[in-house]
Amino acid sequence: GWNRANKCRLAYGASILALILAPTSALAADVWDLSSQSRIVLEQDDFTSVSATVIEFSGGALQAALNPAPLYGLDKGEGIELDIPDPDGRLHGFRIVETTTLGPRMREARPDIRTYAGIGIEDPGATVRMTIWDGGSSFTIDGPQAWVVKGTGLVPRGEARIWRQDDAISDGGLCE
C-alpha cells in the first residue's frame, strides 16, 4: 500500500525530475530579482567599509532549489545546479550538495540550519559554502574572483548584500 515513506519517495523523485528538466536560468529567475539591484556602503568596523550590491531574492524559491540537493557527492559529479550572482549582477553556475558540518546536538537544537558546499561549473576553481536558516542565509564564494553573499530574511522575500572579498575600503589606520 501507499504509506508515508512511499509518498515521500514519490514527492522527492518528482522534485528531482522537475529540477533536472528545468533550465538553470529559470531557477535563477525564480530566486534572484536582478532588476532590484542597488549599491550601498556597508560599515564593517570603525575603519573599514565595503561597497556592496543589494539584490532581492525569494527565500522560498532558494529553499525549493536547494531541497533536492543530495547529501555529499561533489567528488562524483553529483549535486544540483544553482546560479549565484556576483557583485556586478552576473550569474555564475555552481554544482551544490548538502553537507553536515553541524554536530548532532546542534542539528537537533536547530533543525532549520542547513549547510551546503559547491564548486563552480564554468570555473571549477571556484567554491561556495552556504548556510541557510529560518532568518537568513550566508554564502562565501572563494576562487579567482572571491565574493560574499549575505542574505537577510527568507520568506517571502529576502535581501542579499553582495561584495568582493578584496573590495574592503580602509582608511589605512590614519584615523586611529
PDB file of N, CA and C in Angstrom, residues 97-156:
ATOM      1  N   VAL A  97      25.879  20.470  -3.151  1.00  0.00           N
ATOM      2  CA  VAL A  97      25.388  19.344  -2.355  1.00  0.00           C
ATOM      3  C   VAL A  97      25.187  19.822  -0.921  1.00  0.00           C
ATOM      4  N   GLU A  98      24.346  19.102  -0.198  1.00  0.00           N
ATOM      5  CA  GLU A  98      24.160  19.408   1.227  1.00  0.00           C
ATOM      6  C   GLU A  98      25.301  18.765   2.003  1.00  0.00           C
ATOM      7  N   THR A  99      25.718  19.402   3.073  1.00  0.00           N
ATOM      8  CA  THR A  99      26.774  18.872   3.936  1.00  0.00           C
ATOM      9  C   THR A  99      26.253  18.797   5.363  1.00  0.00           C
ATOM     10  N   THR A 100      26.982  18.141   6.219  1.00  0.00           N
ATOM     11  CA  THR A 100      26.599  18.066   7.632  1.00  0.00           C
ATOM     12  C   THR A 100      27.751  18.605   8.474  1.00  0.00           C
ATOM     13  N   THR A 101      27.956  19.911   8.395  1.00  0.00           N
ATOM     14  CA  THR A 101      29.063  20.499   9.152  1.00  0.00           C
ATOM     15  C   THR A 101      28.686  20.726  10.610  1.00  0.00           C
ATOM     16  N   LEU A 102      27.395  20.671  10.921  1.00  0.00           N
ATOM     17  CA  LEU A 102      26.962  20.860  12.304  1.00  0.00           C
ATOM     18  C   LEU A 102      26.979  19.524  13.035  1.00  0.00           C
ATOM     19  N   GLY A 103      27.352  19.557  14.301  1.00  0.00           N
ATOM     20  CA  GLY A 103      27.336  18.347  15.107  1.00  0.00           C
ATOM     21  C   GLY A 103      25.914  17.899  15.408  1.00  0.00           C
ATOM     22  N   PRO A 104      25.756  16.677  15.888  1.00  0.00           N
ATOM     23  CA  PRO A 104      24.417  16.135  16.143  1.00  0.00           C
ATOM     24  C   PRO A 104      23.585  16.977  17.108  1.00  0.00           C
ATOM     25  N   ARG A 105      24.195  17.495  18.164  1.00  0.00           N
ATOM     26  CA  ARG A 105      23.435  18.309  19.135  1.00  0.00           C
ATOM     27  C   ARG A 105      22.922  19.598  18.505  1.00  0.00           C
ATOM     28  N   MET A 106      23.774  20.240  17.697  1.00  0.00           N
ATOM     29  CA  MET A 106      23.370  21.479  17.049  1.00  0.00           C
ATOM     30  C   MET A 106      22.265  21.215  16.026  1.00  0.00           C
ATOM     31  N   ARG A 107      22.387  20.116  15.264  1.00  0.00           N
ATOM     32  CA  ARG A 107      21.338  19.779  14.288  1.00  0.00           C
ATOM     33  C   ARG A 107      20.018  19.523  14.993  1.00  0.00           C
ATOM     34  N   GLU A 108      20.080  18.895  16.160  1.00  0.00           N
ATOM     35  CA  GLU A 108      18.861  18.619  16.921  1.00  0.00           C
ATOM     36  C   GLU A 108      18.266  19.908  17.479  1.00  0.00           C
ATOM     37  N   ALA A 109      19.129  20.791  17.980  1.00  0.00           N
ATOM     38  CA  ALA A 109      18.655  22.050  18.562  1.00  0.00           C
ATOM     39  C   ALA A 109      18.156  23.027  17.500  1.00  0.00           C
ATOM     40  N   ARG A 110      18.762  23.024  16.320  1.00  0.00           N
ATOM     41  CA  ARG A 110      18.411  23.971  15.250  1.00  0.00           C
ATOM     42  C   ARG A 110      18.195  23.233  13.931  1.00  0.00           C
ATOM     43  N   PRO A 111      17.091  22.508  13.788  1.00  0.00           N
ATOM     44  CA  PRO A 111      16.865  21.765  12.544  1.00  0.00           C
ATOM     45  C   PRO A 111      16.657  22.670  11.327  1.00  0.00           C
ATOM     46  N   ASP A 112      16.443  23.971  11.559  1.00  0.00           N
ATOM     47  CA  ASP A 112      16.260  24.905  10.437  1.00  0.00           C
ATOM     48  C   ASP A 112      17.574  25.256   9.750  1.00  0.00           C
ATOM     49  N   ILE A 113      18.710  24.994  10.410  1.00  0.00           N
ATOM     50  CA  ILE A 113      20.012  25.330   9.815  1.00  0.00           C
ATOM     51  C   ILE A 113      20.442  24.201   8.882  1.00  0.00           C
ATOM     52  N   ARG A 114      20.711  24.575   7.625  1.00  0.00           N
ATOM     53  CA  ARG A 114      21.198  23.604   6.641  1.00  0.00           C
ATOM     54  C   ARG A 114      22.449  24.175   6.000  1.00  0.00           C
ATOM     55  N   THR A 115      23.425  23.310   5.755  1.00  0.00           N
ATOM     56  CA  THR A 115      24.691  23.758   5.173  1.00  0.00           C
ATOM     57  C   THR A 115      24.926  23.052   3.844  1.00  0.00           C
ATOM     58  N   TYR A 116      25.592  23.782   2.934  1.00  0.00           N
ATOM     59  CA  TYR A 116      25.823  23.288   1.575  1.00  0.00           C
ATOM     60  C   TYR A 116      27.242  23.648   1.147  1.00  0.00           C
ATOM     61  N   ALA A 117      27.748  22.899   0.182  1.00  0.00           N
ATOM     62  CA  ALA A 117      29.041  23.197  -0.432  1.00  0.00           C
ATOM     63  C   ALA A 117      28.890  22.969  -1.928  1.00  0.00           C
ATOM     64  N   GLY A 118      29.688  23.704  -2.707  1.00  0.00           N
ATOM     65  CA  GLY A 118      29.597  23.529  -4.143  1.00  0.00           C
ATOM     66  C   GLY A 118      30.860  23.964  -4.856  1.00  0.00           C
ATOM     67  N   ILE A 119      30.919  23.595  -6.137  1.00  0.00           N
ATOM     68  CA  ILE A 119      32.030  24.004  -6.992  1.00  0.00           C
ATOM     69  C   ILE A 119      31.464  24.678  -8.233  1.00  0.00           C
ATOM     70  N   GLY A 120      32.264  25.580  -8.794  1.00  0.00           N
ATOM     71  CA  GLY A 120      31.842  26.303  -9.980  1.00  0.00           C
ATOM     72  C   GLY A 120      31.709  25.389 -11.178  1.00  0.00           C
ATOM     73  N   ILE A 121      30.691  25.643 -11.995  1.00  0.00           N
ATOM     74  CA  ILE A 121      30.500  24.856 -13.213  1.00  0.00           C
ATOM     75  C   ILE A 121      31.388  25.412 -14.322  1.00  0.00           C
ATOM     76  N   GLU A 122      31.304  26.717 -14.546  1.00  0.00           N
ATOM     77  CA  GLU A 122      32.155  27.332 -15.567  1.00  0.00           C
ATOM     78  C   GLU A 122      33.590  27.486 -15.076  1.00  0.00           C
ATOM     79  N   ASP A 123      33.755  27.684 -13.789  1.00  0.00           N
ATOM     80  CA  ASP A 123      35.073  27.879 -13.180  1.00  0.00           C
ATOM     81  C   ASP A 123      35.242  26.869 -12.042  1.00  0.00           C
ATOM     82  N   PRO A 124      35.732  25.648 -12.332  1.00  0.00           N
ATOM     83  CA  PRO A 124      35.864  24.625 -11.294  1.00  0.00           C
ATOM     84  C   PRO A 124      36.787  25.022 -10.141  1.00  0.00           C
ATOM     85  N   GLY A 125      37.560  26.103 -10.305  1.00  0.00           N
ATOM     86  CA  GLY A 125      38.409  26.588  -9.226  1.00  0.00           C
ATOM     87  C   GLY A 125      37.643  27.392  -8.190  1.00  0.00           C
ATOM     88  N   ALA A 126      36.390  27.735  -8.490  1.00  0.00           N
ATOM     89  CA  ALA A 126      35.556  28.498  -7.546  1.00  0.00           C
ATOM     90  C   ALA A 126      34.795  27.520  -6.659  1.00  0.00           C
ATOM     91  N   THR A 127      34.707  27.843  -5.379  1.00  0.00           N
ATOM     92  CA  THR A 127      33.941  27.026  -4.437  1.00  0.00           C
ATOM     93  C   THR A 127      32.950  27.908  -3.702  1.00  0.00           C
ATOM     94  N   VAL A 128      31.879  27.313  -3.214  1.00  0.00           N
ATOM     95  CA  VAL A 128      30.888  28.042  -2.432  1.00  0.00           C
ATOM     96  C   VAL A 128      30.582  27.247  -1.171  1.00  0.00           C
ATOM     97  N   ARG A 129      30.443  27.956  -0.081  1.00  0.00           N
ATOM     98  CA  ARG A 129      29.962  27.408   1.194  1.00  0.00           C
ATOM     99  C   ARG A 129      28.708  28.198   1.538  1.00  0.00           C
ATOM    100  N   MET A 130      27.630  27.500   1.857  1.00  0.00           N
ATOM    101  CA  MET A 130      26.363  28.166   2.119  1.00  0.00           C
ATOM    102  C   MET A 130      25.771  27.664   3.429  1.00  0.00           C
ATOM    103  N   THR A 131      25.152  28.588   4.156  1.00  0.00           N
ATOM    104  CA  THR A 131      24.371  28.235   5.338  1.00  0.00           C
ATOM    105  C   THR A 131      23.029  28.936   5.188  1.00  0.00           C
ATOM    106  N   ILE A 132      21.953  28.191   5.365  1.00  0.00           N
ATOM    107  CA  ILE A 132      20.600  28.721   5.258  1.00  0.00           C
ATOM    108  C   ILE A 132      19.899  28.425   6.580  1.00  0.00           C
ATOM    109  N   TRP A 133      19.201  29.397   7.128  1.00  0.00           N
ATOM    110  CA  TRP A 133      18.427  29.187   8.346  1.00  0.00           C
ATOM    111  C   TRP A 133      17.133  29.970   8.208  1.00  0.00           C
ATOM    112  N   ASP A 134      16.230  29.828   9.184  1.00  0.00           N
ATOM    113  CA  ASP A 134      14.915  30.457   9.081  1.00  0.00           C
ATOM    114  C   ASP A 134      14.982  31.962   8.871  1.00  0.00           C
ATOM    115  N   GLY A 135      15.982  32.624   9.421  1.00  0.00           N
ATOM    116  CA  GLY A 135      16.032  34.078   9.342  1.00  0.00           C
ATOM    117  C   GLY A 135      16.989  34.644   8.316  1.00  0.00           C
ATOM    118  N   GLY A 136      17.716  33.808   7.578  1.00  0.00           N
ATOM    119  CA  GLY A 136      18.656  34.378   6.631  1.00  0.00           C
ATOM    120  C   GLY A 136      19.531  33.346   5.954  1.00  0.00           C
ATOM    121  N   SER A 137      20.582  33.849   5.329  1.00  0.00           N
ATOM    122  CA  SER A 137      21.488  32.975   4.604  1.00  0.00           C
ATOM    123  C   SER A 137      22.850  33.641   4.519  1.00  0.00           C
ATOM    124  N   SER A 138      23.857  32.831   4.281  1.00  0.00           N
ATOM    125  CA  SER A 138      25.209  33.337   4.118  1.00  0.00           C
ATOM    126  C   SER A 138      25.927  32.441   3.123  1.00  0.00           C
ATOM    127  N   PHE A 139      26.488  33.034   2.061  1.00  0.00           N
ATOM    128  CA  PHE A 139      27.261  32.293   1.072  1.00  0.00           C
ATOM    129  C   PHE A 139      28.641  32.928   1.041  1.00  0.00           C
ATOM    130  N   THR A 140      29.674  32.126   0.936  1.00  0.00           N
ATOM    131  CA  THR A 140      31.022  32.628   0.697  1.00  0.00           C
ATOM    132  C   THR A 140      31.565  31.918  -0.529  1.00  0.00           C
ATOM    133  N   ILE A 141      31.922  32.688  -1.541  1.00  0.00           N
ATOM    134  CA  ILE A 141      32.452  32.141  -2.782  1.00  0.00           C
ATOM    135  C   ILE A 141      33.948  32.423  -2.815  1.00  0.00           C
ATOM    136  N   ASP A 142      34.751  31.387  -2.917  1.00  0.00           N
ATOM    137  CA  ASP A 142      36.203  31.523  -2.978  1.00  0.00           C
ATOM    138  C   ASP A 142      36.689  31.099  -4.348  1.00  0.00           C
ATOM    139  N   GLY A 143      37.787  31.672  -4.744  1.00  0.00           N
ATOM    140  CA  GLY A 143      38.366  31.348  -6.035  1.00  0.00           C
ATOM    141  C   GLY A 143      39.027  32.579  -6.600  1.00  0.00           C
ATOM    142  N   PRO A 144      39.301  32.573  -7.903  1.00  0.00           N
ATOM    143  CA  PRO A 144      39.962  33.726  -8.518  1.00  0.00           C
ATOM    144  C   PRO A 144      39.193  35.033  -8.312  1.00  0.00           C
ATOM    145  N   GLN A 145      37.870  34.950  -8.309  1.00  0.00           N
ATOM    146  CA  GLN A 145      37.039  36.127  -8.052  1.00  0.00           C
ATOM    147  C   GLN A 145      36.201  35.830  -6.812  1.00  0.00           C
ATOM    148  N   ALA A 146      36.746  36.038  -5.637  1.00  0.00           N
ATOM    149  CA  ALA A 146      36.057  35.706  -4.401  1.00  0.00           C
ATOM    150  C   ALA A 146      35.037  36.781  -4.053  1.00  0.00           C
ATOM    151  N   TRP A 147      33.833  36.336  -3.638  1.00  0.00           N
ATOM    152  CA  TRP A 147      32.842  37.297  -3.176  1.00  0.00           C
ATOM    153  C   TRP A 147      31.990  36.683  -2.077  1.00  0.00           C
ATOM    154  N   VAL A 148      31.239  37.518  -1.399  1.00  0.00           N
ATOM    155  CA  VAL A 148      30.416  37.129  -0.257  1.00  0.00           C
ATOM    156  C   VAL A 148      28.982  37.533  -0.549  1.00  0.00           C
ATOM    157  N   VAL A 149      28.030  36.658  -0.199  1.00  0.00           N
ATOM    158  CA  VAL A 149      26.606  36.962  -0.313  1.00  0.00           C
ATOM    159  C   VAL A 149      26.023  36.774   1.078  1.00  0.00           C
ATOM    160  N   LYS A 150      25.524  37.856   1.686  1.00  0.00           N
ATOM    161  CA  LYS A 150      24.873  37.763   2.996  1.00  0.00           C
ATOM    162  C   LYS A 150      23.398  38.084   2.791  1.00  0.00           C
ATOM    163  N   GLY A 151      22.543  37.135   3.098  1.00  0.00           N
ATOM    164  CA  GLY A 151      21.106  37.335   2.931  1.00  0.00           C
ATOM    165  C   GLY A 151      20.423  37.539   4.262  1.00  0.00           C
ATOM    166  N   THR A 152      19.458  38.433   4.268  1.00  0.00           N
ATOM    167  CA  THR A 152      18.651  38.637   5.464  1.00  0.00           C
ATOM    168  C   THR A 152      17.204  38.376   5.095  1.00  0.00           C
ATOM    169  N   GLY A 153      16.498  37.703   5.969  1.00  0.00           N
ATOM    170  CA  GLY A 153      15.114  37.358   5.687  1.00  0.00           C
ATOM    171  C   GLY A 153      15.060  36.256   4.646  1.00  0.00           C
ATOM    172  N   LEU A 154      14.054  35.421   4.726  1.00  0.00           N
ATOM    173  CA  LEU A 154      13.905  34.375   3.727  1.00  0.00           C
ATOM    174  C   LEU A 154      12.508  34.370   3.133  1.00  0.00           C
ATOM    175  N   VAL A 155      11.483  34.373   3.969  1.00  0.00           N
ATOM    176  CA  VAL A 155      10.127  34.218   3.474  1.00  0.00           C
ATOM    177  C   VAL A 155       9.338  35.472   3.768  1.00  0.00           C
ATOM    178  N   PRO A 156       8.595  36.053   2.824  1.00  0.00           N
ATOM    179  CA  PRO A 156       8.554  35.589   1.434  1.00  0.00           C
ATOM    180  C   PRO A 156       9.738  36.090   0.611  1.00  0.00           C
TER     181      PRO A 156
END
